[in-house]
Tab-separated table of C-alpha atoms and ligand atoms in Angstrom:
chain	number	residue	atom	x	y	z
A	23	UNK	CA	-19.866	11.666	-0.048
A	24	UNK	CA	-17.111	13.366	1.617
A	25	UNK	CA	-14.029	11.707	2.326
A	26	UNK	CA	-10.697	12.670	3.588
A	27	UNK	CA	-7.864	10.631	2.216
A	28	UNK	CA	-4.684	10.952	4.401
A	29	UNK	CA	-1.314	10.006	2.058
A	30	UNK	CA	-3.859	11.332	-0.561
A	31	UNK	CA	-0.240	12.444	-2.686
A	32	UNK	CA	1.035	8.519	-2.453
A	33	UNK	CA	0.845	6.125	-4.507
A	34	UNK	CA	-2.334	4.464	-3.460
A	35	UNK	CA	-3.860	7.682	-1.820
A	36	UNK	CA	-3.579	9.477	-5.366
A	37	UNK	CA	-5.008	6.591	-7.278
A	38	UNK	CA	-7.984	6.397	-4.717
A	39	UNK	CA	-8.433	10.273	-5.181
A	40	UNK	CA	-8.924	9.837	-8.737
A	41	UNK	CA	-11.220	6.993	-8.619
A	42	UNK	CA	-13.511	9.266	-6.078
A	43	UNK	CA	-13.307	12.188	-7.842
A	44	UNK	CA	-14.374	10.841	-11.300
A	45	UNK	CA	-17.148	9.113	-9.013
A	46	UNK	CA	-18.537	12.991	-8.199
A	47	UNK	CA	-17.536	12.591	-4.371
A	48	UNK	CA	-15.927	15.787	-2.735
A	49	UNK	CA	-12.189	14.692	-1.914
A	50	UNK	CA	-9.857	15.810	1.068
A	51	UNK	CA	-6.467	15.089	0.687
A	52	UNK	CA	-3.614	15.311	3.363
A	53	UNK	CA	-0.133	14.503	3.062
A	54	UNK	CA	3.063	16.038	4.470
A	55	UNK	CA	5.154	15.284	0.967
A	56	UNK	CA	7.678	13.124	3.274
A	57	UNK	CA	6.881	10.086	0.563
A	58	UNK	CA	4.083	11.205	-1.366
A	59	UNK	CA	5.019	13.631	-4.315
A	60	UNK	CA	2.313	16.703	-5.766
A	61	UNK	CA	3.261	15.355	-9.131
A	62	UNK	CA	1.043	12.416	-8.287
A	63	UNK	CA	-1.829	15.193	-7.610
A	64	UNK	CA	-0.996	18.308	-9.712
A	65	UNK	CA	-4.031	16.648	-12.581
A	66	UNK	CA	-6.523	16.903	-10.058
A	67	UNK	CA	-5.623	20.483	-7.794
A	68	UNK	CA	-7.849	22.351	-9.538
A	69	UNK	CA	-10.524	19.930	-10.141
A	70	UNK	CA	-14.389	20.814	-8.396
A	71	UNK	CA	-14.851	18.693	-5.461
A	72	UNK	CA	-11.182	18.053	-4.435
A	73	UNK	CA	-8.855	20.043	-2.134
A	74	UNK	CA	-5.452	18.912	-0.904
A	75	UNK	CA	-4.092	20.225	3.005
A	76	UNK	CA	-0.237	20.146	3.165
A	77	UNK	CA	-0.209	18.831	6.784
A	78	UNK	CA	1.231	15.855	9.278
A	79	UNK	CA	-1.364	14.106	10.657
A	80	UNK	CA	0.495	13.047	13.313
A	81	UNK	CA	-0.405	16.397	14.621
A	82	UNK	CA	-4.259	17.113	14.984
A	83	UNK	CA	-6.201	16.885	12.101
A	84	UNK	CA	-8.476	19.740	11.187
A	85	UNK	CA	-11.122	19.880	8.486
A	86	UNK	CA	-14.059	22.165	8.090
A	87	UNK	CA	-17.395	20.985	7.146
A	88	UNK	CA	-18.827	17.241	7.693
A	89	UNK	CA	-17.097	13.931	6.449
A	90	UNK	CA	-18.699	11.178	5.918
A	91	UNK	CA	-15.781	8.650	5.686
A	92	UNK	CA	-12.194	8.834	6.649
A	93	UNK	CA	-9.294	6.972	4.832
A	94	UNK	CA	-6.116	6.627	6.797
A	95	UNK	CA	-3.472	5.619	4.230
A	96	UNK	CA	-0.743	8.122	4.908
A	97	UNK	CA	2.394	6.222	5.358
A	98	UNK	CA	6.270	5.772	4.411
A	99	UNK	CA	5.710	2.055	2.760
A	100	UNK	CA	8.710	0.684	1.633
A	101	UNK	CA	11.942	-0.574	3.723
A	102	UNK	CA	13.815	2.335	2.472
A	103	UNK	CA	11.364	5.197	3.214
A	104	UNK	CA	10.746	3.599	6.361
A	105	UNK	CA	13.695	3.090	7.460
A	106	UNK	CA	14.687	6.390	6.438
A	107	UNK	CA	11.766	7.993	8.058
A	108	UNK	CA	11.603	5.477	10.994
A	109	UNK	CA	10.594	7.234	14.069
A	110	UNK	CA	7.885	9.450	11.411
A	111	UNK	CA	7.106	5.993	10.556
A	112	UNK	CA	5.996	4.910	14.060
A	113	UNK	CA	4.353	8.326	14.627
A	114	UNK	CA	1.790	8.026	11.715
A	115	UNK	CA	1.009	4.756	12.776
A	116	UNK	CA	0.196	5.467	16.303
A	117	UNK	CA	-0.931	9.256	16.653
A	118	UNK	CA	-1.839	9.492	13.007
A	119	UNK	CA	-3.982	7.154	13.152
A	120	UNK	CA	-5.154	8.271	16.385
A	121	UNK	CA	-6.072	11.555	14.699
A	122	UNK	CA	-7.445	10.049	11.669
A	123	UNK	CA	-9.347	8.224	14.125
A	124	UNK	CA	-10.965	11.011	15.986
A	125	UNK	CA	-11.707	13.010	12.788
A	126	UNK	CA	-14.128	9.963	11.981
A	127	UNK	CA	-15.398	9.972	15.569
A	128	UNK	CA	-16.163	13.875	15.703
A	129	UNK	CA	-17.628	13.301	12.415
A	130	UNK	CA	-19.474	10.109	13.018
A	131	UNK	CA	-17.880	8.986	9.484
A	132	UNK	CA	-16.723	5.704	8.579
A	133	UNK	CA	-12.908	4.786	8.860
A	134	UNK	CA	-10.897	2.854	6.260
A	135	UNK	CA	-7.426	2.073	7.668
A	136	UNK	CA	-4.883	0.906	5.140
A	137	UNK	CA	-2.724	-1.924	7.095
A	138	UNK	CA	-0.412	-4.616	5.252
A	139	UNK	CA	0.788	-8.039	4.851
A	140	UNK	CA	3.580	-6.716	7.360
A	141	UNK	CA	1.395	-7.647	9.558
A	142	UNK	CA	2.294	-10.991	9.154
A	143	UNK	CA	5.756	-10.326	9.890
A	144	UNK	CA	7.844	-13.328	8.098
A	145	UNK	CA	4.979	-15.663	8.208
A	146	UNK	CA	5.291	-19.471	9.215
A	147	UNK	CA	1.731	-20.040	7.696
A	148	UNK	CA	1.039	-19.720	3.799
A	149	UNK	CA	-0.434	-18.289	2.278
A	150	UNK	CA	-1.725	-15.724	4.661
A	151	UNK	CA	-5.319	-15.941	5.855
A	152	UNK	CA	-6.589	-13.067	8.242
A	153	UNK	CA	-6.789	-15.653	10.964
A	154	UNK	CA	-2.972	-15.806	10.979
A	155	UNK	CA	-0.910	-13.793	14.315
A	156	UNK	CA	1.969	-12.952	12.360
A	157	UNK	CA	5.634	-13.932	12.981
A	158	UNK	CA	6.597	-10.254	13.529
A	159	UNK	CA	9.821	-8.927	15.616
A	160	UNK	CA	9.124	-5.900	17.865
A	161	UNK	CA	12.884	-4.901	17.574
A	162	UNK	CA	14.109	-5.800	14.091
A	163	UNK	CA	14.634	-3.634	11.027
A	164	UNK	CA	11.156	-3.443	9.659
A	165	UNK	CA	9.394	-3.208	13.466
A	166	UNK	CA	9.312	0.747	13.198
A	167	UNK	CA	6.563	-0.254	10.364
A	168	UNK	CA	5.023	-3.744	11.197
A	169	UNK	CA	4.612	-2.711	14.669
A	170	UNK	CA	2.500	0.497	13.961
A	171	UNK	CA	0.544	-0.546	11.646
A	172	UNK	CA	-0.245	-3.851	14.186
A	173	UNK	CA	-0.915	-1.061	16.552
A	174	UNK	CA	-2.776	0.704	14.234
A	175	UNK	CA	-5.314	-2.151	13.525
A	176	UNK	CA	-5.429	-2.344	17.758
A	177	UNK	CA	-6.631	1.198	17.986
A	178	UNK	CA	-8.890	1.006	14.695
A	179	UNK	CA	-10.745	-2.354	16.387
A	180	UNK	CA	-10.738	-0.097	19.814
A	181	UNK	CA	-12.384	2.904	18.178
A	182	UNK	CA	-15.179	0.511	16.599
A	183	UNK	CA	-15.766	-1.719	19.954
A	184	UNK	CA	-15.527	1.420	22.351
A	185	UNK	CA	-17.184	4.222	20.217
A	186	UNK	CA	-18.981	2.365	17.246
A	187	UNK	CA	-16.979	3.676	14.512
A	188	UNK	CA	-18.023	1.709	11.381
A	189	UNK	CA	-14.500	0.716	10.241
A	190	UNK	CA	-12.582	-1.234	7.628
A	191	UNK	CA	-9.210	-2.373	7.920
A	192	UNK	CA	-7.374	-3.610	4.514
A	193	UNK	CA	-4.167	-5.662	4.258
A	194	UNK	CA	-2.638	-4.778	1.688
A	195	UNK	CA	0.186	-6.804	-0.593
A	196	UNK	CA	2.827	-5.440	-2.280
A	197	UNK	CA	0.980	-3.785	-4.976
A	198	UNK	CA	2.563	-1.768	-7.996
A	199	UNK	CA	1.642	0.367	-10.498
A	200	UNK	CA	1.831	3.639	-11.685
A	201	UNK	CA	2.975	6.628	-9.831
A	202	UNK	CA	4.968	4.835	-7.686
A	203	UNK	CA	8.746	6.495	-6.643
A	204	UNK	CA	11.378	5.407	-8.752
A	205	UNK	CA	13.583	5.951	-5.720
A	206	UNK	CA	11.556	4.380	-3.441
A	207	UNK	CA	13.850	1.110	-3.031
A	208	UNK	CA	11.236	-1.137	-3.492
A	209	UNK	CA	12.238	-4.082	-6.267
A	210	UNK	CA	9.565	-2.764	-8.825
A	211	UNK	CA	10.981	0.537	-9.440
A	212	UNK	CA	13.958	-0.687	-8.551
A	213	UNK	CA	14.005	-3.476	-11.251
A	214	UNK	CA	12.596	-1.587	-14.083
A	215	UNK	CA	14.385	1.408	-13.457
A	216	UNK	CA	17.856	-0.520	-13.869
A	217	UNK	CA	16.208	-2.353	-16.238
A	218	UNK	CA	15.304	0.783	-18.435
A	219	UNK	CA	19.159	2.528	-18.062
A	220	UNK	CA	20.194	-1.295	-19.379
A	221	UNK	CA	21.739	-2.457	-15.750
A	222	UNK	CA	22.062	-5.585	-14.183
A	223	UNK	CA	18.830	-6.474	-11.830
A	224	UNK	CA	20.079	-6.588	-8.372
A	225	UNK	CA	18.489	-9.280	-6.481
A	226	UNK	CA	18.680	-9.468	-2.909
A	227	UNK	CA	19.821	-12.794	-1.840
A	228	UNK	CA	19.239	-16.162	-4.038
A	229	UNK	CA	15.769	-14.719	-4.859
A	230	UNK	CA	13.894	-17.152	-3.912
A	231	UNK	CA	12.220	-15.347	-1.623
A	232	UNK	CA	8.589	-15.188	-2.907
A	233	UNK	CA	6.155	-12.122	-3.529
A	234	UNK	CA	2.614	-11.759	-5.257
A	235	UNK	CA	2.153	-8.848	-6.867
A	236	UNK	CA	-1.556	-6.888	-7.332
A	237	UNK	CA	-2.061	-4.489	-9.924
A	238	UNK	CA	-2.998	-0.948	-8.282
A	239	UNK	CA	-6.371	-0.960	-10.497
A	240	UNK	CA	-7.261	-4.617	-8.842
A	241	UNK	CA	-6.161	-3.050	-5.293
A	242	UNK	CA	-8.030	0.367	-5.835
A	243	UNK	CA	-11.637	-1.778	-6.536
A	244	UNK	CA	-10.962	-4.180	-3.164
A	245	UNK	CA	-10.806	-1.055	-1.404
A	246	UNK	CA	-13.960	0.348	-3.084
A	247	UNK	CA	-15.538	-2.767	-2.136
A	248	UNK	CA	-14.703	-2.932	0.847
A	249	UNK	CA	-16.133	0.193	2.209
A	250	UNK	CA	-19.590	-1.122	0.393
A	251	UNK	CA	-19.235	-3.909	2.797
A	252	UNK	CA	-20.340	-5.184	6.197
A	253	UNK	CA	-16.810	-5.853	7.204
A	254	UNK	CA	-15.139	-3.978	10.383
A	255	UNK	CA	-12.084	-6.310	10.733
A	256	UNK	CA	-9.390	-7.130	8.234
A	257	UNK	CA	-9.667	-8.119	5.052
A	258	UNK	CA	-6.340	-9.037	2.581
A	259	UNK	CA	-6.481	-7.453	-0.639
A	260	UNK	CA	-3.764	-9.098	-2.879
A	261	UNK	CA	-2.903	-10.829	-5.828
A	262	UNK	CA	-2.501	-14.897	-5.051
A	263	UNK	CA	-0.501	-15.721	-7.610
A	264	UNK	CA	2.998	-16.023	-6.150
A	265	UNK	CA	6.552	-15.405	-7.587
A	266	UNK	CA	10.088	-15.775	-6.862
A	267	UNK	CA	12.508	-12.682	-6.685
A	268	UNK	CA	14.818	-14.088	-9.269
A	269	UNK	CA	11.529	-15.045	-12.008
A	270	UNK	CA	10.450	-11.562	-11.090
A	271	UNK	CA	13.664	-10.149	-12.363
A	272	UNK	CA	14.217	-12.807	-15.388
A	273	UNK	CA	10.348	-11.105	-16.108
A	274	UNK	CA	10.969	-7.933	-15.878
A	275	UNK	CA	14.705	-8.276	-18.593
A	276	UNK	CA	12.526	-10.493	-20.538
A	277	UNK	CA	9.673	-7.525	-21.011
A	278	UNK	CA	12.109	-4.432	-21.467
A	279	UNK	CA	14.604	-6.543	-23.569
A	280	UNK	CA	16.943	-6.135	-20.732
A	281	UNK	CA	20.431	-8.246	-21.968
A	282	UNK	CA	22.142	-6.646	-19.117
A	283	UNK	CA	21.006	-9.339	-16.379
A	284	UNK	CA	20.924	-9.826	-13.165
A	285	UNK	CA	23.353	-9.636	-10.098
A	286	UNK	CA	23.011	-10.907	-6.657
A	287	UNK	CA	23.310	-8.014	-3.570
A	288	UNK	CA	23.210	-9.372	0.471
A	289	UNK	CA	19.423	-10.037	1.925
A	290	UNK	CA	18.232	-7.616	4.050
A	291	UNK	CA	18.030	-8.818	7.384
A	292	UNK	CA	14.182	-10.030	7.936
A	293	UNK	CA	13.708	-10.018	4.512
A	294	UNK	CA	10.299	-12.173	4.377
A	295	UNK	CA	10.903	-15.546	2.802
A	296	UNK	CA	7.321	-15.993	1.387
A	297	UNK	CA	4.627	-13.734	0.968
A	298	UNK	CA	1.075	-14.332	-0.469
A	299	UNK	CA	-2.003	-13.650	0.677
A	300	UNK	CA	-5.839	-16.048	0.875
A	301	UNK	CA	-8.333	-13.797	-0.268
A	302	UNK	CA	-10.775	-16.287	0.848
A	303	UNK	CA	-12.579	-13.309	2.677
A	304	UNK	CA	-12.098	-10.854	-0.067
A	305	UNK	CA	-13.752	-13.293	-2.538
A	306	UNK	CA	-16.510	-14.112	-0.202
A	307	UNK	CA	-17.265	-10.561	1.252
A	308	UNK	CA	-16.463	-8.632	-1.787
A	309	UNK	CA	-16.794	-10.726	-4.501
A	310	UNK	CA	-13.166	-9.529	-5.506
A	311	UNK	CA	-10.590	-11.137	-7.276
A	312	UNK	CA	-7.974	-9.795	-9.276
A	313	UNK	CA	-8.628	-9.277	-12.890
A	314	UNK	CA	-4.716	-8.051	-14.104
A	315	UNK	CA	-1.973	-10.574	-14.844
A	316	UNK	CA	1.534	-9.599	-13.924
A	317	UNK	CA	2.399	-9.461	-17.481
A	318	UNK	CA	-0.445	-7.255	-18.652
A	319	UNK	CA	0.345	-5.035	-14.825
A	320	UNK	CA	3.945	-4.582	-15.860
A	321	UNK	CA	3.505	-4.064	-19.523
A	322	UNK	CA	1.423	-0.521	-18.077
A	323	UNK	CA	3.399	-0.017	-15.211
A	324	UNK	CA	6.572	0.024	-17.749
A	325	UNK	CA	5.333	1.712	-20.055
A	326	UNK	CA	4.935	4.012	-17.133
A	327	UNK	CA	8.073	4.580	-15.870
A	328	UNK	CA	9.283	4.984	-19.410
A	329	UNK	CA	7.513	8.442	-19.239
A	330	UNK	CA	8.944	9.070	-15.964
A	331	UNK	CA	12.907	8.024	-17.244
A	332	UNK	CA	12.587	10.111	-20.113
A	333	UNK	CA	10.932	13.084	-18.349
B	405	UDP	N1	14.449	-6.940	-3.682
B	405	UDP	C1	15.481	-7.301	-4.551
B	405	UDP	N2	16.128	-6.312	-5.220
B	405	UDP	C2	15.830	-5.002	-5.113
B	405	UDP	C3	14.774	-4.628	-4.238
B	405	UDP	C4	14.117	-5.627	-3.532
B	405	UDP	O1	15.796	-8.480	-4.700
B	405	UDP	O2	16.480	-4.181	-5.783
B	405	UDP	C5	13.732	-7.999	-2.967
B	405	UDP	C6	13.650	-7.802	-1.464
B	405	UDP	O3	14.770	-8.363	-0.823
B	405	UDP	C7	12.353	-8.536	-1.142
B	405	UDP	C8	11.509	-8.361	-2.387
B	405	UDP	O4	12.400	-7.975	-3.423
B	405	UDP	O5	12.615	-9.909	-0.975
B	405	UDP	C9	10.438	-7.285	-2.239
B	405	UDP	O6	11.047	-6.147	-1.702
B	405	UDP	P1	10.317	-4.750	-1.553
B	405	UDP	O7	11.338	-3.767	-1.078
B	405	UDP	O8	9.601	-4.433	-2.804
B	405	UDP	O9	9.206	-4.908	-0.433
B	405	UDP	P2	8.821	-5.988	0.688
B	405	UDP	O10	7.897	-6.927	0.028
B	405	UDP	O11	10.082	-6.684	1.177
B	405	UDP	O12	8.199	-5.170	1.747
């Protein structure tokens, strides 16, 4: 196959590259390099098969030859790059993936849209089955992102009812792993980089706000099997097995030998309280469930960042 892999220098966009290109499929990545970093790419630029376009898809995509599916996970993802890069935020949503979406209509590929437990907004029903209409505000501090990515999954369901396009949309959790930014704000780098220098955790709040954490391997083989699937609506892919903010952080000192502790920092305004996803569907449609604990996830993602301190 062919596939074009917008965000293909993120986080998740480089780890799907990889799996695709050790799978003998010709890869097209584009990202802009607002979030997404070459470093995450530079193993694979002159590998056969792949090809990277520095470009915004929020302007027209262009891409010679056929494609047979089209993977729109180009993205700021975490409340600092989007908030940061808010109004680029809402643009990638809604004309990025309109682009995205008429590359896979020109092409008559499939379309993989990466959406998010955003969706759900701070959710009054828990966990979180697809079903669920989200507690979202249009106007609040995480809207720029929530909202375009609810948009996004409006004009991905559009494209398939109106024009047939065979797509998938995944929900994703907060995932981790390597290769994510260290300086992306969100509390895994942010924990085990403090952790790592031997500083205080700074948890937002009481932490007892809850999050469930997937390991990127785990997220990386929902998506795979989700484009095997007969799915065109959303699916959650996620790891179920919840955790505070403040056990996240004892974790985290406990596993780097951390004696520096924690300290508490204001909650962000909308700051979900819980978060954690039924993959009821995903089990059902996909036969998926995650295989990698949090311990055995952070031990590698550590490990990880180790490199990345040091480097
Ligand atoms: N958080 C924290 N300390 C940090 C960074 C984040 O306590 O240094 C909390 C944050 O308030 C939220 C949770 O960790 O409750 C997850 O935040 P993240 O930015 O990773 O993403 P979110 O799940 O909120 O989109």
């Amino acid at each position: 196959m062919r596939i074009v892999i917008t965000g293909g220098a993120g986080f998740i966009g480089s780890h799907l590259c990889d799996r695709f290109n050790r799978e003998g499929h010709e890869v097209v990545a584009i990202d802009n390099l607002i979030t997404g970093s070459l470093a995450n790419i530079q193993h694979l630029m002159d590998a056969v098969g792949f090809q990277f376009i520095n470009h915004d898809v929020s302007k027209y995509i262009s891409v010679d030859g056929s494609v047979d599916v089209v993977m729109h996970f180009a993205s700021p993802a975490s409340p600092k790059s989007y908030t940061e890069f808010a109004i680029q935020t809402l643009k990638v949503g809604g004309l990025g993936t309109h682009n995205a979406l008429g590359l896979a209509k020109a092409n008559r590929s499939a379309f993989v849209l990466a959406s998010t437990s955003e969706v759900y907004g701070d959710p009054e029903v828990h966990p979180q089955p697809e079903t669920y209409r989200g507690n979202v505000s249009c106007t609040g501090p995480r809207a720029m992102y929530d909202e375009a990515k609810r948009y996004a999954e409006a004009m991905t369901m559009s494209y398939h009812r109106v024009h047939n396009i065979d797509t998938r949309i995944v929900r994703i959790f907060n995932s981790y792993g390597q290769r994510m930014a260290l300086d992306d704000g969100r509390v895994v780098p942010n924990f085990v980089g403090q952790a790592l220098r031997g500083e205080p955790l700074t948890v937002y709040g009481d932490g007892s706000q809850t999050r469930s954490f997937c390991y990127v391997s785990d997220l990386i083989a929902g998506i795979v099997r989700l484009i095997g699937a007969q799915e065109n609506g959303p699916v959650n892919i996620g790891n179920p097995d919840e955790i505070s903010i403040l056990d996240f952080a004892k974790k985290i000192n406990e596993l780097t030998d951390n004696p520096a502790g924690i300290v508490h920092q204001p909650l962000p305004p909308d700051d979900p309280t819980r978060r954690c996803p039924d993959i009821t569907r995903a089990r059902r449609l996909l036969d998926w469930t995650p295989q990698v604990d949090l311990d055995e996830g952070m031990e590698k993602t550590i490990a990880w960042f180790r490199g990345e301190i040091r480097d």
